[in-house]
Coordinates of C-alpha atoms in Angstrom, one line a residue:
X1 CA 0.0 0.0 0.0
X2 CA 1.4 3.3 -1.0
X3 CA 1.0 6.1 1.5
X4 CA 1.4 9.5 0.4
X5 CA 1.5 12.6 2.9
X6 CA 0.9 16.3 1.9
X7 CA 2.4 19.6 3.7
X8 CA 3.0 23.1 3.5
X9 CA -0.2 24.9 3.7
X10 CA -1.7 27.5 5.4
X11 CA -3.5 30.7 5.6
X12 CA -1.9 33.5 2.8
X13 CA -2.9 36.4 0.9
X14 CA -3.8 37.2 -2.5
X15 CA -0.7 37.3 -4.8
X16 CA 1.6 35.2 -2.4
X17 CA 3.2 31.9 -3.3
X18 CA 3.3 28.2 -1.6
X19 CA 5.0 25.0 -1.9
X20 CA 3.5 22.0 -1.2
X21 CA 5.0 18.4 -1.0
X22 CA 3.7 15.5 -0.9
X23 CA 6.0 12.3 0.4
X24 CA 5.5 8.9 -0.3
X25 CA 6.2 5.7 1.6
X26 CA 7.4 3.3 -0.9
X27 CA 10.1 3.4 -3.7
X28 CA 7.9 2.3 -6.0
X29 CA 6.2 5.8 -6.0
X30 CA 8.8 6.7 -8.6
X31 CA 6.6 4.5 -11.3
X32 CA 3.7 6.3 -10.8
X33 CA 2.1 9.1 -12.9
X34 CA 1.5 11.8 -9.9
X35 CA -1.4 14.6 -9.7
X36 CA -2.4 17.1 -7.7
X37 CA -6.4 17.9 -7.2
X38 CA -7.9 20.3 -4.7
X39 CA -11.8 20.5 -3.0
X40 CA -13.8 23.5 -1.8
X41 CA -16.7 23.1 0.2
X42 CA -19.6 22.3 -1.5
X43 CA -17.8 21.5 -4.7
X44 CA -16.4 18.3 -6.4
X45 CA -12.8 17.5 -6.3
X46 CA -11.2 18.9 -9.0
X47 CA -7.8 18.2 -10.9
X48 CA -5.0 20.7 -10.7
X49 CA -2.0 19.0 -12.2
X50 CA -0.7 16.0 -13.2
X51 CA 3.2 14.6 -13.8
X52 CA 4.3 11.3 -15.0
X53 CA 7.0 8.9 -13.5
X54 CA 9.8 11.0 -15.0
X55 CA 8.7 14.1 -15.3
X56 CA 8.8 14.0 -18.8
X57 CA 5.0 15.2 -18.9
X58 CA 2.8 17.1 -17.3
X59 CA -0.8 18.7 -17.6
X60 CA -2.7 21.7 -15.5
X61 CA -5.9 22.8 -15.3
X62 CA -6.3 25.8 -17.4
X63 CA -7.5 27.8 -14.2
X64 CA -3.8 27.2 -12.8
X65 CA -1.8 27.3 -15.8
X66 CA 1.7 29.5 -16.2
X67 CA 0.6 30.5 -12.0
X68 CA 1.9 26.6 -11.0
X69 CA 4.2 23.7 -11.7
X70 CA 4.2 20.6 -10.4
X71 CA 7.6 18.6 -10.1
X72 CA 9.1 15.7 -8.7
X73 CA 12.3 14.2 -7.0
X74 CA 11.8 10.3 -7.5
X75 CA 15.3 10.0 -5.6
X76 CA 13.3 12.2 -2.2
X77 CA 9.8 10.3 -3.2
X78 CA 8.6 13.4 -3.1
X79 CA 6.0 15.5 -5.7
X80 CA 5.8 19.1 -5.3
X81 CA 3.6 22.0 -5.8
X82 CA 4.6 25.5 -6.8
X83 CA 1.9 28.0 -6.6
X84 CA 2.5 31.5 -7.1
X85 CA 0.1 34.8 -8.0
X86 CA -2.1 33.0 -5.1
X87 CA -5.6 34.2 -5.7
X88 CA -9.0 34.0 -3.4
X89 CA -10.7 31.3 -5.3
X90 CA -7.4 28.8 -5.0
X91 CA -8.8 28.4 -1.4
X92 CA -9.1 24.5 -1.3
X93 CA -8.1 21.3 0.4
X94 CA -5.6 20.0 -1.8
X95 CA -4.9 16.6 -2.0
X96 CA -1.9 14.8 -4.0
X97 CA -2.7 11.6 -5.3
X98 CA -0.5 8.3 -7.3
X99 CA -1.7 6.4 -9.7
X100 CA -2.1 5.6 -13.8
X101 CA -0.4 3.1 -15.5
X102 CA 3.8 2.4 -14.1
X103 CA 6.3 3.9 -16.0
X104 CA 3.7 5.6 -18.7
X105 CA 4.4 8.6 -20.2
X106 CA 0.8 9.6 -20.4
X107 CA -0.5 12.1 -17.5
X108 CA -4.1 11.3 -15.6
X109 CA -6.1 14.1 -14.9
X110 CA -9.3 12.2 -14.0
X111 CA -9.5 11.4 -9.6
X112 CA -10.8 7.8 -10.3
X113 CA -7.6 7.3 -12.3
X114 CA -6.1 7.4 -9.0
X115 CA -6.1 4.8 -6.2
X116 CA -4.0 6.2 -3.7
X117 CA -4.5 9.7 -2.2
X118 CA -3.3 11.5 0.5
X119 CA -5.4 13.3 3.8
X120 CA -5.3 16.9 2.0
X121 CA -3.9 20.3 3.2
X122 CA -5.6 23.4 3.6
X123 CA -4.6 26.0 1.8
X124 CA -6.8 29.5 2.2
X125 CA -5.9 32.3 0.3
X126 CA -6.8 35.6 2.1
X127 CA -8.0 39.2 0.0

């Protein structure tokens, strides 16, 4: 069973930028396409980005485009997420998630693509 476990967020304002990671407990999380999605109350989860086992390819939601990139260190198990120009409506659980078919270079942007997710961390975005 992989186990993945998100950090780094908190309460920010409008414009400012956050790093989240998200740490996984087995080495075979390096085979596995890796995506970020987020929830707001009362809304579905949504997809955010995506990245596949070497980073070769990644997607975004056009809401986050050229504001954040997702990377990964396969050697640190670890997939991150860059968001800068932080605005109200980013406000969200976000929740990073493994998953697709090993070693593909194809990215996943649909949740039930995913079978291993993380607990989510808040990230609120102040005006």
């Amino acid at each position: 069973q992989v186990q993945l476990v998100e950090s780094g967020g908190g309460l920010v304002q409008a414009g400012d930028s956050v790093r989240l990671s998200c740490v996984t407990s087995r080495r075979t999380f390096s085979a596995y396409n890796m995506g970020w999605f987020r929830q707001s109350p009362g809304k579905e989860r949504e997809f955010v980005a995506a990245i596949n086992w070497n980073g070769g390819s990644t997607l975004y939601a056009d809401s986050v485009k050229a504001r954040f990139t997702i990377s990964r260190d396969n050697v640190k198990n670890t997939v991150y997420l860059q968001m800068n120009s932080l605005k109200p409506e980013d406000t969200a659980v976000y929740y990073c998630a493994a998953g697709g078919i090993m070693y593909s270079s194809d990215v996943y942007m649909r949740p039930d693509e995913y079978p291993y997710w993380g607990q989510g961390t808040q990230v609120t975005v102040s005006s």
